[in-house]
Short mmCIF file of C-alpha atoms in Angstrom, two decimals:
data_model
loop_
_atom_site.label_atom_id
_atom_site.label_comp_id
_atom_site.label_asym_id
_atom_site.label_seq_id
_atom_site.Cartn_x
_atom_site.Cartn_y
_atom_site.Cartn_z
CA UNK C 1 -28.67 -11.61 -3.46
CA UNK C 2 -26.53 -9.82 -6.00
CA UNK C 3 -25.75 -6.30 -4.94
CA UNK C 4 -27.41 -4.36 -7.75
CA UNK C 5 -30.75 -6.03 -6.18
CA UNK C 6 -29.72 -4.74 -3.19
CA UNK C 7 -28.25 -1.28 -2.81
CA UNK C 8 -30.77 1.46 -2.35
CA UNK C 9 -30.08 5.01 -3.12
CA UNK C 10 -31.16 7.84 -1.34
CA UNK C 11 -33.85 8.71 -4.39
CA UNK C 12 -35.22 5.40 -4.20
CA UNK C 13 -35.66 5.57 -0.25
CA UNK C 14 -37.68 8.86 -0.72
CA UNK C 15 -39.87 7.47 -3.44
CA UNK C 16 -40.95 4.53 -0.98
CA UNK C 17 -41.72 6.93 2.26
CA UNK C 18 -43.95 9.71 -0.11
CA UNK C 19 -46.15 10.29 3.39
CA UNK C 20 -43.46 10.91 5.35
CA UNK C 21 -42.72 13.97 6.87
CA UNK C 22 -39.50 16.04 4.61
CA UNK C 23 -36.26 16.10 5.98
CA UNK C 24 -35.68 17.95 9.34
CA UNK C 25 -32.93 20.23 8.56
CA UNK C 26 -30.26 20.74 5.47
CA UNK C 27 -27.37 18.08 5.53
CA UNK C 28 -24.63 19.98 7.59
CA UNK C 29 -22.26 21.95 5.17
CA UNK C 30 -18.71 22.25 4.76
CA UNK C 31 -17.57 26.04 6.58
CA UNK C 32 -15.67 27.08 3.62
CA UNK C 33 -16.94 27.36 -0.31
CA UNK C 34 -15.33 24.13 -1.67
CA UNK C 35 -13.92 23.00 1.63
CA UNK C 36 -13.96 19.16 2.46
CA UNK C 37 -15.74 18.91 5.97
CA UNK C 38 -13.27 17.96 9.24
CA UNK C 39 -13.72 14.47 10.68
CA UNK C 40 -14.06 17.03 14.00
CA UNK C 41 -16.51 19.27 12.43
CA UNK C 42 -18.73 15.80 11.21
CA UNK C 43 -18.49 14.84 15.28
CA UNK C 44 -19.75 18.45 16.29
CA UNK C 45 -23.03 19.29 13.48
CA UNK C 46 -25.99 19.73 15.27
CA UNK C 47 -28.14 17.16 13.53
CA UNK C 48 -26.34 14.37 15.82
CA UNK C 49 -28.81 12.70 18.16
CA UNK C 50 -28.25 13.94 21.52
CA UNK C 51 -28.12 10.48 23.23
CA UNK C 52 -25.02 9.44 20.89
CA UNK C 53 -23.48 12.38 21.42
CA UNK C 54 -23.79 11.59 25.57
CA UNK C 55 -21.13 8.59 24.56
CA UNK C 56 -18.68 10.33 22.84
CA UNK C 57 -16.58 10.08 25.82
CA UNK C 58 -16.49 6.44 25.79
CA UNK C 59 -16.36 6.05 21.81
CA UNK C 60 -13.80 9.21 21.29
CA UNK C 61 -15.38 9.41 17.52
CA UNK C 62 -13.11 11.94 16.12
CA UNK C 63 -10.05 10.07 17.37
CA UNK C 64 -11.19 6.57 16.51
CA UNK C 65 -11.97 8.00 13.05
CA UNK C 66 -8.57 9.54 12.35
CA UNK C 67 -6.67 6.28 13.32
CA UNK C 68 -8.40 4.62 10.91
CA UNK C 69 -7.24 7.46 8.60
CA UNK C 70 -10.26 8.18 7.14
CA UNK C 71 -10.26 11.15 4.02
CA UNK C 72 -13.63 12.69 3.20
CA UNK C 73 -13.24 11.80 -0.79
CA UNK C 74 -12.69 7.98 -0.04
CA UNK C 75 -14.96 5.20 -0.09
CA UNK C 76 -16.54 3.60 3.27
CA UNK C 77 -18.30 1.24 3.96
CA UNK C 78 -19.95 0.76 7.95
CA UNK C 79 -20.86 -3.24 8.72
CA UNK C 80 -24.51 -3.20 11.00
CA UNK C 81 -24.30 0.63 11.46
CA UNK C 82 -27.48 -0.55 13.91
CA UNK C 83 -29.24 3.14 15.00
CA UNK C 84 -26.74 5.44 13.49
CA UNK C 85 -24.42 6.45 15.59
CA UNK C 86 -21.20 6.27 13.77
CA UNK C 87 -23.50 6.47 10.76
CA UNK C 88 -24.85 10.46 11.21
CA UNK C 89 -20.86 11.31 11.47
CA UNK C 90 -20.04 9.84 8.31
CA UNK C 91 -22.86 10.42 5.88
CA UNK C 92 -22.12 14.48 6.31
CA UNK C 93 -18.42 13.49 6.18
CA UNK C 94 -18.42 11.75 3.31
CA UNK C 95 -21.26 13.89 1.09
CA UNK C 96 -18.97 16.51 -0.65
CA UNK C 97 -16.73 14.01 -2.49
CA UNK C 98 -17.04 10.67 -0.81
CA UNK C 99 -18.88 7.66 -1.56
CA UNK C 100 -20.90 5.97 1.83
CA UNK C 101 -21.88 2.79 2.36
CA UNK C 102 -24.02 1.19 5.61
CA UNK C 103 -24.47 -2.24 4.82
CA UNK C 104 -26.88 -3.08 7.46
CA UNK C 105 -28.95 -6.40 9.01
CA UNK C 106 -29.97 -8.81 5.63
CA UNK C 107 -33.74 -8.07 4.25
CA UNK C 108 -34.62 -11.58 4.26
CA UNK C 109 -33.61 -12.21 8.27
CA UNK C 110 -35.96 -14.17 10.59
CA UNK C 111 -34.65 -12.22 13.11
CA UNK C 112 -37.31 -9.66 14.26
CA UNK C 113 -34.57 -7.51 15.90
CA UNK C 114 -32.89 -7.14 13.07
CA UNK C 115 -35.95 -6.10 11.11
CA UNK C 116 -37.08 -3.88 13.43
CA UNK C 117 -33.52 -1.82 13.70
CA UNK C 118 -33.62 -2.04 9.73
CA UNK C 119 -36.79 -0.80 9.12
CA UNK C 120 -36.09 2.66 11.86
CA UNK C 121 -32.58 3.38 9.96
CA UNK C 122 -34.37 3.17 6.87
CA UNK C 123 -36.76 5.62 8.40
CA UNK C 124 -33.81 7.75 9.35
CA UNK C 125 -32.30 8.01 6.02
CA UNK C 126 -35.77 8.95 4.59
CA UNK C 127 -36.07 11.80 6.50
CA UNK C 128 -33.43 13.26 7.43
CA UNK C 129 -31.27 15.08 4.84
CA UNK C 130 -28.17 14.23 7.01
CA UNK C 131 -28.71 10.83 5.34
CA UNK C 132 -28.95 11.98 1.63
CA UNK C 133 -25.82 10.22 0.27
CA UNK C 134 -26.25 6.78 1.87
CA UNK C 135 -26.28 3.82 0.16
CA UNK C 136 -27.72 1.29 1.51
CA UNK C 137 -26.63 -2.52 1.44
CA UNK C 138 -26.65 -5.38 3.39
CA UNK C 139 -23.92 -7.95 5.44
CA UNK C 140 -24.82 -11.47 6.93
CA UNK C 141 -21.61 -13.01 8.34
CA UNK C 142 -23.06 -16.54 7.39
CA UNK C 143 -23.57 -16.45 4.19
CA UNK C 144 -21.58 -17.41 0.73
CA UNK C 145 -19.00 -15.06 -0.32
CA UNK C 146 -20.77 -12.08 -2.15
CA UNK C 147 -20.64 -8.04 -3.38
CA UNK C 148 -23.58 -7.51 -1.23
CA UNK C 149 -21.41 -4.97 1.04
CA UNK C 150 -20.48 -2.95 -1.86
CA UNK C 151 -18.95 -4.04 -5.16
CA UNK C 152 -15.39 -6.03 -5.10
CA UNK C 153 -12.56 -3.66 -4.77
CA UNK C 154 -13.75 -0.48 -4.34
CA UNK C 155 -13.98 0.24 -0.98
CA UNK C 156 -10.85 2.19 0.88
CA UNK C 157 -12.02 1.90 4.06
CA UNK C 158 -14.48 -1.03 5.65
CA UNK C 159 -15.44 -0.06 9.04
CA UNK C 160 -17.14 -2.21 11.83
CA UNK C 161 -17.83 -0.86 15.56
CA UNK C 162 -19.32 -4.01 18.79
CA UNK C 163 -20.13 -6.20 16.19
CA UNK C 164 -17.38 -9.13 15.84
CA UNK C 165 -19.02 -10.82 19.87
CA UNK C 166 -22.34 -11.09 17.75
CA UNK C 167 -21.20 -12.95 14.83
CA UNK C 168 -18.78 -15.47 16.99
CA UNK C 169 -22.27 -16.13 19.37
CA UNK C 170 -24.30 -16.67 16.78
CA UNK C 171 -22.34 -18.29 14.10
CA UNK C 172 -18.92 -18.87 15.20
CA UNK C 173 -15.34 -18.22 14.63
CA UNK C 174 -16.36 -19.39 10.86
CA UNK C 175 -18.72 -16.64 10.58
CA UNK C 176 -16.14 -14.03 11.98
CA UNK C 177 -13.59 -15.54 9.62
CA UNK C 178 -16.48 -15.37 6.40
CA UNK C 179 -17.03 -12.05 7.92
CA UNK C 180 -13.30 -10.84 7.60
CA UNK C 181 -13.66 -12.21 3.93
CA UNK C 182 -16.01 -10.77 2.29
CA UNK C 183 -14.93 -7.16 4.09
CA UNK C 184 -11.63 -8.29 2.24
CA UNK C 185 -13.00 -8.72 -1.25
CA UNK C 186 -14.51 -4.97 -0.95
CA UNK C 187 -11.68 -3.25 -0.29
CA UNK C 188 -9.01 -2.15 -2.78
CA UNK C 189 -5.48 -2.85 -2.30
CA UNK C 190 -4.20 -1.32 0.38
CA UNK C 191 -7.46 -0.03 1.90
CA UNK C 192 -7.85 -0.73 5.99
CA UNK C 193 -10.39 -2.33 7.77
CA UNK C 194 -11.00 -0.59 11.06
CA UNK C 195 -12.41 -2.99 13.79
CA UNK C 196 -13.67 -1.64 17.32
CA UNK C 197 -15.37 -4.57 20.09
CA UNK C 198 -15.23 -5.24 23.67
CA UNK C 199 -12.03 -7.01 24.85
CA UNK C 200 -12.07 -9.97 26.81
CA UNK C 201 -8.56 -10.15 28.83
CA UNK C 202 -6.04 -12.71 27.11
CA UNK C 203 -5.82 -14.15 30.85
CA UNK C 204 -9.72 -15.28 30.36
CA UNK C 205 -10.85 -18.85 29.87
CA UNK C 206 -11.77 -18.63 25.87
CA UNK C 207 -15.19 -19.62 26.79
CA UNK C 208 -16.15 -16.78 28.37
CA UNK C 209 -16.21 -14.95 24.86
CA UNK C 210 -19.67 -17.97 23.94
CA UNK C 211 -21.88 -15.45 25.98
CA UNK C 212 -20.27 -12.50 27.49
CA UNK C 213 -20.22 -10.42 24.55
CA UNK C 214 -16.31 -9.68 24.80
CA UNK C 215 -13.74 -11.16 22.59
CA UNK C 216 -9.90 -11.92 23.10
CA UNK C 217 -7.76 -9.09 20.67
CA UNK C 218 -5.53 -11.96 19.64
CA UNK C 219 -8.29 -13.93 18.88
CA UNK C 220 -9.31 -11.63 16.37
CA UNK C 221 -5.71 -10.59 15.04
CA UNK C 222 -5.24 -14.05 14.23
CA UNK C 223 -8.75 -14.66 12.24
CA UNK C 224 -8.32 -11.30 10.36
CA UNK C 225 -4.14 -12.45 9.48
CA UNK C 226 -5.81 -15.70 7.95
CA UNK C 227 -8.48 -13.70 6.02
CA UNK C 228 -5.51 -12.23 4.52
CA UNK C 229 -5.27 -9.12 6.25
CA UNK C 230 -1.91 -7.61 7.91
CA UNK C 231 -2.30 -5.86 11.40
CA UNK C 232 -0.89 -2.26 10.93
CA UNK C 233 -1.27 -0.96 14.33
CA UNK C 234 -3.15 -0.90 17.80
CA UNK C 235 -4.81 1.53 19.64
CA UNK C 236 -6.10 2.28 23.21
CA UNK C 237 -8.09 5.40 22.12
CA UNK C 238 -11.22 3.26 23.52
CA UNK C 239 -9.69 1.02 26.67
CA UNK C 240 -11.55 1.41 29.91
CA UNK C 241 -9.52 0.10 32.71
CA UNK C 242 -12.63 0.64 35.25
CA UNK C 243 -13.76 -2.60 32.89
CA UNK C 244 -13.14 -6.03 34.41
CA UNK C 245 -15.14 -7.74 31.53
CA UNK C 246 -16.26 -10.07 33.88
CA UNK C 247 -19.86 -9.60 34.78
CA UNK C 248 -22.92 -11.27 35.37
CA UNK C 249 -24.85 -10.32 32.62
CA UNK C 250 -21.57 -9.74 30.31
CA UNK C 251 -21.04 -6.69 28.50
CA UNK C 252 -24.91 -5.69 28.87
CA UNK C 253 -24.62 -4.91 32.57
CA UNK C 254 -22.78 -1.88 31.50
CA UNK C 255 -24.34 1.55 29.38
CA UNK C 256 -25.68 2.16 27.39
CA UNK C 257 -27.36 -1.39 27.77
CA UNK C 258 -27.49 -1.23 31.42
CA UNK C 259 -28.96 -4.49 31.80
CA UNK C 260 -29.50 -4.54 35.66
CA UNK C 261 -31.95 -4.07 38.32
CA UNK C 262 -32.16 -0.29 39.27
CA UNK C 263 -30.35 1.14 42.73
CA UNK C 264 -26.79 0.46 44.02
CA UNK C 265 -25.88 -1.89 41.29
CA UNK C 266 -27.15 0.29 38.42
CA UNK C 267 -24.85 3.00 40.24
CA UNK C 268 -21.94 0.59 39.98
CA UNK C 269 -22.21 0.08 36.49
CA UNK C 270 -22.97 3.68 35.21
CA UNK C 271 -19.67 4.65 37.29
CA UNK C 272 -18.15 2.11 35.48
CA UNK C 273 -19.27 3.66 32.10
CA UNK C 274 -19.27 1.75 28.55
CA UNK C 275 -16.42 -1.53 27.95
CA UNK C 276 -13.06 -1.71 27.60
CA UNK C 277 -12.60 -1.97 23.82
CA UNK C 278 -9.74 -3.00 21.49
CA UNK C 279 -9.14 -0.49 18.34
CA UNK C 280 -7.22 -2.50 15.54
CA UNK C 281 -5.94 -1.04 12.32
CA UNK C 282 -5.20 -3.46 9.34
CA UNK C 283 -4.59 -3.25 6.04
CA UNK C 284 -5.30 -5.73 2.75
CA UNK C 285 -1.98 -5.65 1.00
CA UNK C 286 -1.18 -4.88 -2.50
CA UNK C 287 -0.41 -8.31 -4.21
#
């Protein structure tokens, strides 16, 4: 699907939900007349949900956010931005002089899932005015090579957060490798992908990473270096050494999944809090 058939505009989202209720509140401002709005001041507006903002102190937002080096006139674009929670940071962010793109689950999937968490963030951006410069595309890690993210060379920053362990499940280290492509092709020389996902320790058997829903960081250094990318720098803005990545139900015994029976061992996990995560910084260079 070509992405002029695919990107939807805030206008075009309100034409489609006429019944629905109007926007909540006024997209958050900037505090000064003409004043870009702070990365911290995006993590801090009161239109956030209240349940994301409960994991800021495993995701560290405003931190993550500035290693990537984000600027509030570039271009982004979030891969699966799922329920919104990096997504109602960025949209105020980015709506002075920006340009915002959440390329979310394909249209066409079988998957009900995905259809389900596709049709609620289209609800979000329908009616709440947080939303009102999102542009909305679409990303399928198995797929040919396309423009569907956003069109070829435009984007400065391409941004994905837990997503890498579902693409290598379900398709593969091709489809992380297709993956790493086509975030390539968006960006403009020297723009950075920013990649966030639960870390598998290197001393791991490589198998573990089929099911558990962590990944090894060299693992995914060395997929993104053959995609052409070059690694610019590491972070541990989002480790969690309480993590030992090694649990029964993988990464979904932990929060906010939580994927256990109540009592002691729910206890275990919540004390335990969200993964240990890698943070990697690269950067397409200029040819």
């Amino acid at each position: 699907m070509k992405y002029s058939a695919i990107a939807l505009t805030m206008t075009s989202l309100l034409a489609l939900s006429a019944c629905d209720s109007a926007p909540q509140s006024a997209a958050p401002a900037s505090t000064e007349q003409g004043a870009a709005m702070t990365i911290e001041q995006a993590v801090s507006h009161s239109d956030r949900t209240p349940a994301f903002v409960q994991r800021d102190a495993f995701r560290h937002p405003a931190e993550t956010l500035a290693f990537f080096e984000l600027e509030p006139s570039m271009t982004v674009v979030e891969i699966w931005p799922g329920g919104g929670y990096y997504s109602e940071i960025l949209a105020p962010y980015l709506a002075e002089e920006g340009t915002f793109y959440a390329a979310h689950f394909p249209e066409e999937s079988d998957s009900n899932y995905y259809q389900r968490s596709l049709s609620k963030f289209k609800e979000r951006l329908a009616s709440e005015a947080v939303f009102g410069n999102v542009q909305l595309t679409q990303f399928s890690p198995v797929t040919q090579l396309s423009s569907d993210i956003a069109p070829p060379n435009s984007a400065d920053r391409v941004l994905t957060f837990r997503n890498l362990h579902n693409w290598y499940m379900n398709g593969g280290e091709e489809a992380v490798l297709n993956a790493f492509r086509q975030f390539h092709q968006a960006l403009v020389p020297d723009g950075i992908l920013g990649v966030v996902d639960h870390r598998l320790p290197e001393s791991a058997d490589d198998e573990a990473m089929a099911n558990s829903g962590y990944i090894k960081e060299s693992w995914v250094i060395e997929l993104a270096q053959q995609a052409g990318f070059e690694l610019v720098e590491r972070s541990e803005i989002n480790a969690n050494p309480k993590d030992t990545a090694d649990h029964p139900n993988g990464v979904w015994n932990l929060p906010p999944t939580l994927n256990v029976e109540e009592g002691d061992d729910a206890e275990i996990y919540k004390a335990i809090g969200e993964s240990d995560r890698f943070t990697l910084k690269f950067r397409k260079p200029i040819e």
